């Protein structure tokens, strides 16, 4: 809210109506020893002018660094119209629809979003969104266990090329549900999951196989072979995708002979700013046969008694307020505001615009890799095809380089050694359509200076 609507008189009248002497009295059921007491460190209120100055100062402190890091969240250009529309009151304050009589505008936005996500992923049904990409993957695997009733093992084949953060979140959520995550190592030359890693589990009871596209290293996996292997071995194929990459590649619903069963991912590249890590939103689509196991709400288009088009909640299969202990998920809301932004973002760009973003990102990444590997002591690690991220190996530790470049306003990339110990001195770099040729040249020049031996400098 842009202002506090209740005056002191309003508060006094409301308290008198309910017979409470003060607002604090409304919380008298909380034991005194559990209360935090006075908030001594909360400063006094500020005027609008003072707040504006403070926020500008804090924004200036963050600076405007050149960004060459991805690792799951990506800096894309967002047309100004997207958030100009999203922050209108009818969108900005709207909550997730629970009732069939919810706002037609809200329902239509979700319906249009679902339609776009189905078109992008090539699958039949989309839900109204989830918290983020990591929890969407966890929900997809729980869904796979429910849907694949022939499998009793609850074993999930999880490539190590899936984001380490995603794997940690999935382990936290799914281990308590009895799921067993079996890691598949990646090929040290290609940076993708080799066929031999899958064949080691051929003939065993496997519930689902996760197929990243692209994977955490930015490399493309053999999606057709992995999808067909999963189905040939009685497992469901679960795609984990970057939606921007789908603008250039075949949709997951077309992978292999009959497509994947479930597709999920992080929707942040579709109109959500980086915003210090969130909020973002997760998406999920699936084949029609699995719709009853899909977590979340589904909005449908219908007609009323007069034949006029309208929108309604057609399925909410897992809500606690309906099924409680039998709910298919404990998630009770969607990221409606971010979904609205994504819907407007995709509407403005259109298929051709999204393709241009993807192509420009790939081209800039190739330019970035070429510029950095031209420096002595820098080489590419993986030879496989990649999207807009790449792994580079240095002949020296990368952390001092990252810190030094950071002090100069350049976010150099993601040091991989902490999550992949075998990739010591390796840096995951990223470029999108927002990185200019001048940005890339400046990065390479500053890096060359920092890597130059002291006696040469």
Short mmCIF file of C-alpha atoms in Angstrom, two decimals:
data_model
loop_
_atom_site.label_atom_id
_atom_site.label_comp_id
_atom_site.label_asym_id
_atom_site.label_seq_id
_atom_site.Cartn_x
_atom_site.Cartn_y
_atom_site.Cartn_z
CA UNK A 1 0.00 0.00 0.00
CA UNK A 2 1.32 3.50 -0.78
CA UNK A 3 -0.11 4.85 2.49
CA UNK A 4 -1.51 3.65 5.83
CA UNK A 5 -5.31 3.93 5.49
CA UNK A 6 -6.32 3.86 9.16
CA UNK A 7 -6.15 6.96 11.33
CA UNK A 8 -5.83 6.79 15.12
CA UNK A 9 -9.55 7.53 15.34
CA UNK A 10 -10.31 4.60 13.00
CA UNK A 11 -8.23 2.29 15.19
CA UNK A 12 -9.94 3.49 18.38
CA UNK A 13 -13.38 2.93 16.87
CA UNK A 14 -12.53 -0.58 15.70
CA UNK A 15 -11.08 -1.52 19.08
CA UNK A 16 -14.19 -0.16 20.82
CA UNK A 17 -16.41 -2.21 18.51
CA UNK A 18 -14.70 -5.47 19.51
CA UNK A 19 -14.20 -4.51 23.13
CA UNK A 20 -10.40 -4.50 23.17
CA UNK A 21 -8.53 -1.80 25.10
CA UNK A 22 -5.53 -1.74 22.71
CA UNK A 23 -3.95 -3.47 19.75
CA UNK A 24 -1.47 -5.17 22.09
CA UNK A 25 -4.39 -6.77 23.91
CA UNK A 26 -5.25 -8.70 20.76
CA UNK A 27 -2.08 -10.73 21.32
CA UNK A 28 -2.53 -11.45 25.02
CA UNK A 29 -2.67 -15.21 24.35
CA UNK A 30 1.04 -15.18 23.51
CA UNK A 31 3.09 -15.80 26.70
CA UNK A 32 5.16 -12.81 27.76
CA UNK A 33 8.42 -14.76 27.59
CA UNK A 34 7.83 -15.51 23.91
CA UNK A 35 7.26 -11.91 22.89
CA UNK A 36 10.10 -9.95 21.36
CA UNK A 37 9.33 -6.86 23.39
CA UNK A 38 9.84 -3.36 22.07
CA UNK A 39 11.61 -3.13 18.73
CA UNK A 40 14.42 -0.95 20.00
CA UNK A 41 16.46 -1.07 16.79
CA UNK A 42 13.63 -0.01 14.50
CA UNK A 43 14.32 3.66 13.63
CA UNK A 44 11.79 6.43 13.81
CA UNK A 45 9.49 6.96 10.84
CA UNK A 46 10.74 9.00 7.91
CA UNK A 47 9.04 11.33 5.49
CA UNK A 48 8.47 10.35 1.87
CA UNK A 49 11.28 12.69 0.78
CA UNK A 50 13.68 11.18 3.30
CA UNK A 51 12.77 7.64 2.26
CA UNK A 52 13.31 8.50 -1.40
CA UNK A 53 16.77 9.88 -0.68
CA UNK A 54 17.65 6.84 1.44
CA UNK A 55 16.59 4.37 -1.26
CA UNK A 56 18.56 6.27 -3.91
CA UNK A 57 21.65 6.14 -1.69
CA UNK A 58 21.27 2.40 -1.20
CA UNK A 59 20.72 1.83 -4.91
CA UNK A 60 23.84 3.86 -5.68
CA UNK A 61 25.79 1.74 -3.18
CA UNK A 62 24.91 -1.36 -5.19
CA UNK A 63 26.27 0.26 -8.33
CA UNK A 64 25.69 -0.94 -11.89
CA UNK A 65 28.30 -3.67 -12.40
CA UNK A 66 28.84 -5.50 -15.66
CA UNK A 67 27.27 -8.88 -15.10
CA UNK A 68 28.78 -12.10 -16.47
CA UNK A 69 27.31 -14.52 -13.95
CA UNK A 70 24.28 -16.73 -14.50
CA UNK A 71 24.16 -20.03 -12.60
CA UNK A 72 20.37 -20.12 -12.54
CA UNK A 73 19.32 -16.45 -12.59
CA UNK A 74 19.86 -14.33 -15.68
CA UNK A 75 19.96 -10.64 -16.51
CA UNK A 76 17.69 -10.13 -19.51
CA UNK A 77 16.21 -6.92 -20.82
CA UNK A 78 12.66 -6.40 -19.55
CA UNK A 79 10.52 -3.97 -21.60
CA UNK A 80 9.36 -1.04 -19.46
CA UNK A 81 5.73 -1.83 -20.24
CA UNK A 82 5.92 -5.15 -18.36
CA UNK A 83 6.21 -3.80 -14.83
CA UNK A 84 4.31 -0.63 -15.65
CA UNK A 85 1.31 -2.88 -16.20
CA UNK A 86 2.07 -5.41 -13.48
CA UNK A 87 2.25 -2.77 -10.77
CA UNK A 88 -1.26 -1.53 -11.48
CA UNK A 89 -3.44 -2.00 -8.41
CA UNK A 90 -5.69 -4.67 -9.91
CA UNK A 91 -2.65 -6.90 -10.46
CA UNK A 92 -0.29 -5.77 -7.74
CA UNK A 93 -2.60 -6.50 -4.80
CA UNK A 94 -4.42 -9.52 -6.23
CA UNK A 95 -4.00 -12.79 -4.36
CA UNK A 96 -4.20 -16.34 -5.61
CA UNK A 97 -7.78 -17.22 -6.59
CA UNK A 98 -9.32 -19.90 -4.39
CA UNK A 99 -12.95 -19.41 -5.32
CA UNK A 100 -14.70 -20.00 -8.60
CA UNK A 101 -16.02 -16.45 -8.52
CA UNK A 102 -12.52 -14.93 -8.46
CA UNK A 103 -11.75 -11.95 -10.68
CA UNK A 104 -12.20 -12.75 -14.35
CA UNK A 105 -9.14 -10.66 -15.12
CA UNK A 106 -6.95 -12.68 -12.76
CA UNK A 107 -8.30 -15.94 -14.11
CA UNK A 108 -7.75 -14.87 -17.71
CA UNK A 109 -4.14 -13.88 -17.01
CA UNK A 110 -3.46 -17.32 -15.55
CA UNK A 111 -5.25 -18.99 -18.46
CA UNK A 112 -3.16 -17.05 -20.99
CA UNK A 113 0.00 -17.89 -19.03
CA UNK A 114 -0.88 -21.59 -19.00
CA UNK A 115 -1.53 -21.50 -22.75
CA UNK A 116 1.83 -19.89 -23.42
CA UNK A 117 3.74 -22.35 -21.22
CA UNK A 118 2.07 -25.29 -22.93
CA UNK A 119 3.04 -23.84 -26.30
CA UNK A 120 6.63 -23.27 -25.16
CA UNK A 121 7.11 -26.74 -23.66
CA UNK A 122 4.99 -28.71 -26.13
CA UNK A 123 2.95 -30.39 -23.41
CA UNK A 124 -0.79 -30.51 -22.77
CA UNK A 125 -1.38 -28.92 -19.37
CA UNK A 126 0.22 -26.21 -17.24
CA UNK A 127 -0.42 -25.30 -13.64
CA UNK A 128 -0.65 -21.74 -12.35
CA UNK A 129 3.03 -21.72 -11.25
CA UNK A 130 5.10 -22.68 -8.20
CA UNK A 131 7.50 -20.94 -5.83
CA UNK A 132 10.68 -21.22 -7.93
CA UNK A 133 12.58 -23.58 -10.21
CA UNK A 134 14.15 -25.67 -7.45
CA UNK A 135 10.89 -26.40 -5.65
CA UNK A 136 9.22 -26.98 -9.03
CA UNK A 137 11.71 -29.79 -9.67
CA UNK A 138 11.01 -31.27 -6.25
CA UNK A 139 7.27 -31.13 -6.92
CA UNK A 140 7.80 -32.71 -10.35
CA UNK A 141 9.62 -35.66 -8.80
CA UNK A 142 6.98 -36.16 -6.12
CA UNK A 143 4.42 -36.04 -8.91
CA UNK A 144 6.40 -38.65 -10.88
CA UNK A 145 6.36 -41.01 -7.90
CA UNK A 146 2.59 -40.67 -7.60
CA UNK A 147 2.06 -41.10 -11.34
CA UNK A 148 4.42 -43.99 -12.00
CA UNK A 149 2.55 -46.61 -10.05
CA UNK A 150 4.38 -49.50 -11.69
CA UNK A 151 7.60 -48.38 -10.04
CA UNK A 152 7.98 -49.20 -6.35
CA UNK A 153 11.55 -48.08 -5.79
CA UNK A 154 11.08 -44.27 -5.69
CA UNK A 155 14.54 -44.07 -7.28
CA UNK A 156 15.27 -40.90 -9.23
CA UNK A 157 18.24 -40.67 -11.59
CA UNK A 158 19.63 -37.18 -11.03
CA UNK A 159 22.53 -35.95 -13.22
CA UNK A 160 25.30 -34.12 -11.40
CA UNK A 161 25.00 -31.56 -14.17
CA UNK A 162 21.77 -30.35 -12.54
CA UNK A 163 22.26 -27.17 -10.49
CA UNK A 164 23.76 -28.01 -7.08
CA UNK A 165 21.22 -25.72 -5.42
CA UNK A 166 18.36 -27.57 -7.09
CA UNK A 167 19.79 -30.91 -5.99
CA UNK A 168 20.06 -29.69 -2.41
CA UNK A 169 16.48 -28.40 -2.40
CA UNK A 170 15.19 -31.66 -3.90
CA UNK A 171 17.10 -33.66 -1.30
CA UNK A 172 15.65 -31.55 1.51
CA UNK A 173 12.06 -31.85 0.29
CA UNK A 174 12.01 -35.32 -1.20
CA UNK A 175 14.18 -37.32 1.19
CA UNK A 176 11.47 -37.02 3.85
CA UNK A 177 9.04 -38.59 1.35
CA UNK A 178 11.22 -41.65 0.84
CA UNK A 179 12.61 -40.68 -2.57
CA UNK A 180 16.10 -41.97 -3.35
CA UNK A 181 18.26 -39.70 -5.52
CA UNK A 182 20.88 -41.54 -7.55
CA UNK A 183 23.48 -39.20 -9.05
CA UNK A 184 24.73 -39.66 -12.60
CA UNK A 185 28.19 -38.26 -13.28
CA UNK A 186 28.94 -36.09 -16.30
CA UNK A 187 31.44 -36.66 -19.09
CA UNK A 188 34.62 -34.72 -18.37
CA UNK A 189 35.08 -33.85 -22.05
CA UNK A 190 31.51 -33.06 -23.14
CA UNK A 191 30.10 -31.68 -19.89
CA UNK A 192 26.93 -33.77 -20.26
CA UNK A 193 25.57 -37.07 -18.96
CA UNK A 194 27.05 -40.01 -20.92
CA UNK A 195 24.95 -42.94 -22.10
CA UNK A 196 27.03 -45.29 -19.95
CA UNK A 197 25.83 -43.53 -16.79
CA UNK A 198 22.25 -44.44 -17.68
CA UNK A 199 23.04 -47.95 -18.89
CA UNK A 200 24.48 -48.77 -15.49
CA UNK A 201 20.86 -48.71 -14.24
CA UNK A 202 19.25 -50.52 -17.18
CA UNK A 203 16.84 -53.24 -16.10
CA UNK A 204 16.50 -51.90 -12.54
CA UNK A 205 13.44 -50.25 -11.04
CA UNK A 206 13.76 -46.53 -11.83
CA UNK A 207 10.87 -44.16 -11.17
CA UNK A 208 12.03 -41.09 -13.07
CA UNK A 209 14.98 -39.55 -14.90
CA UNK A 210 15.77 -35.82 -14.69
CA UNK A 211 16.91 -34.29 -17.99
CA UNK A 212 18.39 -30.76 -17.71
CA UNK A 213 18.23 -28.55 -20.81
CA UNK A 214 20.68 -26.90 -20.81
CA UNK A 215 22.48 -28.20 -17.75
CA UNK A 216 24.23 -26.17 -15.04
CA UNK A 217 27.39 -25.91 -17.17
CA UNK A 218 25.36 -24.45 -20.03
CA UNK A 219 25.80 -27.65 -22.07
CA UNK A 220 23.02 -29.43 -23.95
CA UNK A 221 22.28 -33.01 -22.94
CA UNK A 222 21.33 -35.83 -25.32
CA UNK A 223 17.66 -35.21 -24.58
CA UNK A 224 16.19 -37.59 -27.16
CA UNK A 225 18.28 -40.53 -26.01
CA UNK A 226 17.68 -39.81 -22.31
CA UNK A 227 13.92 -39.50 -22.85
CA UNK A 228 13.72 -42.76 -24.81
CA UNK A 229 15.94 -44.54 -22.27
CA UNK A 230 13.64 -43.47 -19.45
CA UNK A 231 10.54 -44.79 -21.20
CA UNK A 232 12.26 -48.01 -22.31
CA UNK A 233 13.15 -48.70 -18.68
CA UNK A 234 9.71 -47.96 -17.22
CA UNK A 235 10.62 -44.52 -15.87
CA UNK A 236 9.04 -41.12 -16.41
CA UNK A 237 11.09 -38.45 -18.18
CA UNK A 238 11.23 -35.13 -16.27
CA UNK A 239 12.65 -32.18 -18.20
CA UNK A 240 14.28 -29.30 -16.31
CA UNK A 241 14.55 -26.43 -18.79
CA UNK A 242 15.51 -22.81 -19.31
CA UNK A 243 12.44 -21.32 -21.05
CA UNK A 244 14.52 -18.96 -23.18
CA UNK A 245 16.49 -21.89 -24.63
CA UNK A 246 13.20 -23.43 -25.77
CA UNK A 247 12.78 -20.54 -28.19
CA UNK A 248 15.51 -22.13 -30.32
CA UNK A 249 15.29 -25.84 -29.58
CA UNK A 250 12.61 -28.48 -29.93
CA UNK A 251 10.03 -28.48 -27.16
CA UNK A 252 10.33 -31.18 -24.47
CA UNK A 253 6.99 -32.57 -25.61
CA UNK A 254 8.78 -33.53 -28.85
CA UNK A 255 11.86 -35.17 -27.34
CA UNK A 256 12.39 -38.80 -28.27
CA UNK A 257 9.60 -40.93 -29.66
CA UNK A 258 6.80 -39.60 -27.44
CA UNK A 259 8.13 -36.61 -25.52
CA UNK A 260 8.77 -36.11 -21.84
CA UNK A 261 6.06 -36.70 -19.25
CA UNK A 262 6.71 -33.65 -17.05
CA UNK A 263 8.53 -30.39 -17.69
CA UNK A 264 9.52 -27.80 -15.08
CA UNK A 265 11.95 -24.97 -14.57
CA UNK A 266 12.66 -21.46 -13.38
CA UNK A 267 10.56 -18.71 -14.93
CA UNK A 268 12.80 -15.81 -13.86
CA UNK A 269 14.20 -15.22 -17.39
CA UNK A 270 10.67 -14.34 -18.52
CA UNK A 271 10.24 -10.81 -17.19
CA UNK A 272 11.48 -11.06 -13.59
CA UNK A 273 14.44 -8.86 -12.58
CA UNK A 274 17.35 -10.39 -10.68
CA UNK A 275 16.25 -8.39 -7.63
CA UNK A 276 18.88 -9.76 -5.22
CA UNK A 277 17.63 -13.31 -5.62
CA UNK A 278 13.88 -13.06 -5.87
CA UNK A 279 11.03 -13.43 -5.81
CA UNK A 280 10.98 -15.67 -8.88
CA UNK A 281 8.51 -18.34 -10.00
CA UNK A 282 8.59 -21.96 -11.02
CA UNK A 283 6.60 -23.45 -13.88
CA UNK A 284 5.38 -26.96 -14.56
CA UNK A 285 3.63 -28.62 -17.49
CA UNK A 286 2.74 -32.25 -18.13
CA UNK A 287 1.05 -34.69 -20.46
CA UNK A 288 -2.74 -34.91 -20.29
CA UNK A 289 -2.61 -38.40 -18.78
CA UNK A 290 -0.93 -37.03 -15.64
CA UNK A 291 -3.14 -34.00 -15.09
CA UNK A 292 -4.75 -35.39 -11.91
CA UNK A 293 -1.32 -35.55 -10.27
CA UNK A 294 -0.31 -32.03 -11.25
CA UNK A 295 0.19 -29.81 -8.18
CA UNK A 296 -1.54 -26.46 -8.31
CA UNK A 297 -4.52 -24.87 -9.95
CA UNK A 298 -5.67 -25.04 -13.54
CA UNK A 299 -7.81 -22.31 -15.08
CA UNK A 300 -10.09 -23.20 -17.98
CA UNK A 301 -12.01 -21.23 -20.58
CA UNK A 302 -15.74 -21.83 -20.82
CA UNK A 303 -19.01 -20.10 -21.74
CA UNK A 304 -21.88 -18.99 -19.52
CA UNK A 305 -25.60 -19.61 -20.02
CA UNK A 306 -25.72 -16.76 -22.53
CA UNK A 307 -22.84 -18.18 -24.55
CA UNK A 308 -20.40 -15.49 -23.43
CA UNK A 309 -16.78 -16.60 -22.80
CA UNK A 310 -15.55 -16.78 -19.24
CA UNK A 311 -12.82 -18.31 -17.11
CA UNK A 312 -13.05 -20.58 -14.10
CA UNK A 313 -10.93 -22.74 -11.84
CA UNK A 314 -11.36 -26.19 -13.36
CA UNK A 315 -8.97 -28.14 -11.17
CA UNK A 316 -7.20 -27.60 -7.87
CA UNK A 317 -6.21 -31.12 -7.06
CA UNK A 318 -4.03 -30.69 -4.03
CA UNK A 319 -5.28 -27.86 -1.88
CA UNK A 320 -5.00 -28.36 1.85
CA UNK A 321 -8.35 -26.67 2.37
CA UNK A 322 -9.93 -29.36 0.20
CA UNK A 323 -7.89 -32.54 0.67
CA UNK A 324 -5.77 -31.70 3.71
CA UNK A 325 -3.64 -34.75 4.52
CA UNK A 326 -4.29 -36.24 1.08
CA UNK A 327 -3.13 -33.12 -0.74
CA UNK A 328 -0.61 -33.73 -3.51
CA UNK A 329 1.48 -30.75 -2.40
CA UNK A 330 1.96 -28.49 0.60
CA UNK A 331 2.29 -25.43 -1.60
CA UNK A 332 -0.79 -23.29 -1.08
CA UNK A 333 -0.14 -20.34 -3.36
CA UNK A 334 1.33 -19.48 -6.72
CA UNK A 335 3.56 -16.59 -7.73
CA UNK A 336 0.72 -14.69 -9.36
CA UNK A 337 2.49 -11.36 -9.73
CA UNK A 338 5.52 -12.90 -11.44
CA UNK A 339 3.26 -15.02 -13.64
CA UNK A 340 1.50 -11.85 -14.74
CA UNK A 341 4.87 -10.29 -15.59
CA UNK A 342 5.88 -13.38 -17.56
CA UNK A 343 2.61 -13.38 -19.49
CA UNK A 344 2.99 -9.72 -20.46
CA UNK A 345 6.70 -10.22 -21.20
CA UNK A 346 6.01 -13.11 -23.59
CA UNK A 347 3.11 -11.22 -25.16
CA UNK A 348 5.31 -8.21 -25.91
CA UNK A 349 8.25 -10.24 -27.24
CA UNK A 350 6.27 -12.86 -29.11
CA UNK A 351 7.93 -16.01 -30.51
CA UNK A 352 10.28 -14.07 -32.79
CA UNK A 353 11.34 -11.69 -30.01
CA UNK A 354 12.11 -14.57 -27.67
CA UNK A 355 14.14 -16.22 -30.43
CA UNK A 356 16.10 -13.00 -30.92
CA UNK A 357 16.89 -12.88 -27.20
CA UNK A 358 18.10 -16.48 -27.26
CA UNK A 359 20.19 -16.01 -30.41
CA UNK A 360 21.78 -12.80 -29.13
CA UNK A 361 22.60 -14.47 -25.82
CA UNK A 362 24.27 -17.41 -27.58
CA UNK A 363 26.22 -15.12 -29.91
CA UNK A 364 27.44 -12.96 -27.02
CA UNK A 365 28.53 -16.05 -25.09
CA UNK A 366 30.56 -17.26 -28.05
CA UNK A 367 32.16 -13.83 -28.29
CA UNK A 368 32.87 -13.85 -24.54
CA UNK A 369 34.44 -17.32 -24.60
CA UNK A 370 36.57 -16.40 -27.63
CA UNK A 371 37.80 -13.20 -25.95
CA UNK A 372 38.69 -14.87 -22.66
CA UNK A 373 40.27 -18.03 -24.08
CA UNK A 374 42.50 -15.83 -26.25
CA UNK A 375 44.27 -14.88 -23.03
CA UNK A 376 47.26 -17.00 -21.94
CA UNK A 377 46.27 -19.37 -19.13
CA UNK A 378 42.55 -19.58 -19.99
CA UNK A 379 40.90 -22.50 -21.80
CA UNK A 380 37.45 -23.98 -22.37
CA UNK A 381 36.69 -27.03 -20.26
CA UNK A 382 33.87 -28.73 -22.19
CA UNK A 383 33.62 -29.32 -25.91
CA UNK A 384 29.89 -30.03 -26.05
CA UNK A 385 27.34 -27.64 -27.54
CA UNK A 386 26.18 -24.99 -25.09
CA UNK A 387 23.57 -22.25 -24.73
CA UNK A 388 24.59 -18.98 -23.04
CA UNK A 389 26.93 -20.26 -20.32
CA UNK A 390 30.36 -21.87 -20.50
CA UNK A 391 33.00 -23.26 -18.14
CA UNK A 392 36.55 -21.87 -18.40
CA UNK A 393 39.68 -23.18 -16.66
CA UNK A 394 42.41 -20.82 -15.46
CA UNK A 395 46.03 -21.56 -14.63
CA UNK A 396 45.58 -19.90 -11.25
CA UNK A 397 42.92 -19.65 -8.51
CA UNK A 398 39.85 -17.76 -9.71
CA UNK A 399 38.63 -16.38 -6.40
CA UNK A 400 41.25 -13.57 -6.25
CA UNK A 401 40.39 -12.68 -9.85
CA UNK A 402 36.65 -12.59 -9.04
CA UNK A 403 37.28 -10.34 -6.04
CA UNK A 404 39.59 -8.00 -7.93
CA UNK A 405 37.21 -7.66 -10.86
CA UNK A 406 34.33 -7.15 -8.46
CA UNK A 407 36.07 -4.15 -6.96
CA UNK A 408 36.20 -2.72 -10.50
CA UNK A 409 32.50 -3.22 -11.14
CA UNK A 410 32.68 -6.51 -13.06
CA UNK A 411 30.89 -9.63 -11.82
CA UNK A 412 33.14 -12.18 -13.47
CA UNK A 413 31.26 -15.44 -12.98
CA UNK A 414 30.65 -18.36 -10.65
CA UNK A 415 33.57 -20.23 -9.05
CA UNK A 416 32.76 -23.93 -9.42
CA UNK A 417 35.27 -25.50 -7.02
CA UNK A 418 33.00 -25.26 -3.98
CA UNK A 419 30.24 -27.37 -5.55
CA UNK A 420 32.39 -29.33 -8.03
CA UNK A 421 35.76 -29.96 -6.30
CA UNK A 422 37.16 -31.54 -9.45
CA UNK A 423 36.70 -28.26 -11.32
CA UNK A 424 39.38 -26.36 -9.44
CA UNK A 425 40.36 -23.01 -10.98
CA UNK A 426 37.20 -23.15 -13.12
CA UNK A 427 34.76 -20.31 -13.72
CA UNK A 428 31.20 -20.51 -15.04
CA UNK A 429 30.61 -17.42 -17.20
CA UNK A 430 27.42 -16.20 -18.83
CA UNK A 431 26.33 -13.64 -21.39
CA UNK A 432 22.89 -12.49 -22.44
CA UNK A 433 21.54 -10.01 -24.95
CA UNK A 434 22.32 -7.23 -22.44
CA UNK A 435 26.11 -7.65 -22.78
CA UNK A 436 27.59 -5.48 -25.52
CA UNK A 437 30.80 -6.08 -27.45
CA UNK A 438 32.36 -3.21 -25.49
CA UNK A 439 31.37 -4.89 -22.20
CA UNK A 440 33.03 -8.13 -23.26
CA UNK A 441 36.20 -6.39 -24.47
CA UNK A 442 36.43 -4.44 -21.20
CA UNK A 443 36.08 -7.68 -19.20
CA UNK A 444 38.81 -9.36 -21.23
CA UNK A 445 41.17 -6.38 -20.96
CA UNK A 446 40.81 -6.07 -17.19
CA UNK A 447 41.23 -9.83 -16.77
CA UNK A 448 44.37 -9.78 -18.91
CA UNK A 449 45.85 -7.07 -16.70
CA UNK A 450 45.09 -8.98 -13.51
CA UNK A 451 46.53 -12.24 -14.85
CA UNK A 452 49.72 -10.62 -16.15
CA UNK A 453 52.79 -11.72 -14.15
CA UNK A 454 54.14 -9.06 -11.81
CA UNK A 455 57.55 -8.91 -13.56
CA UNK A 456 55.82 -8.21 -16.90
CA UNK A 457 53.44 -5.65 -15.45
#
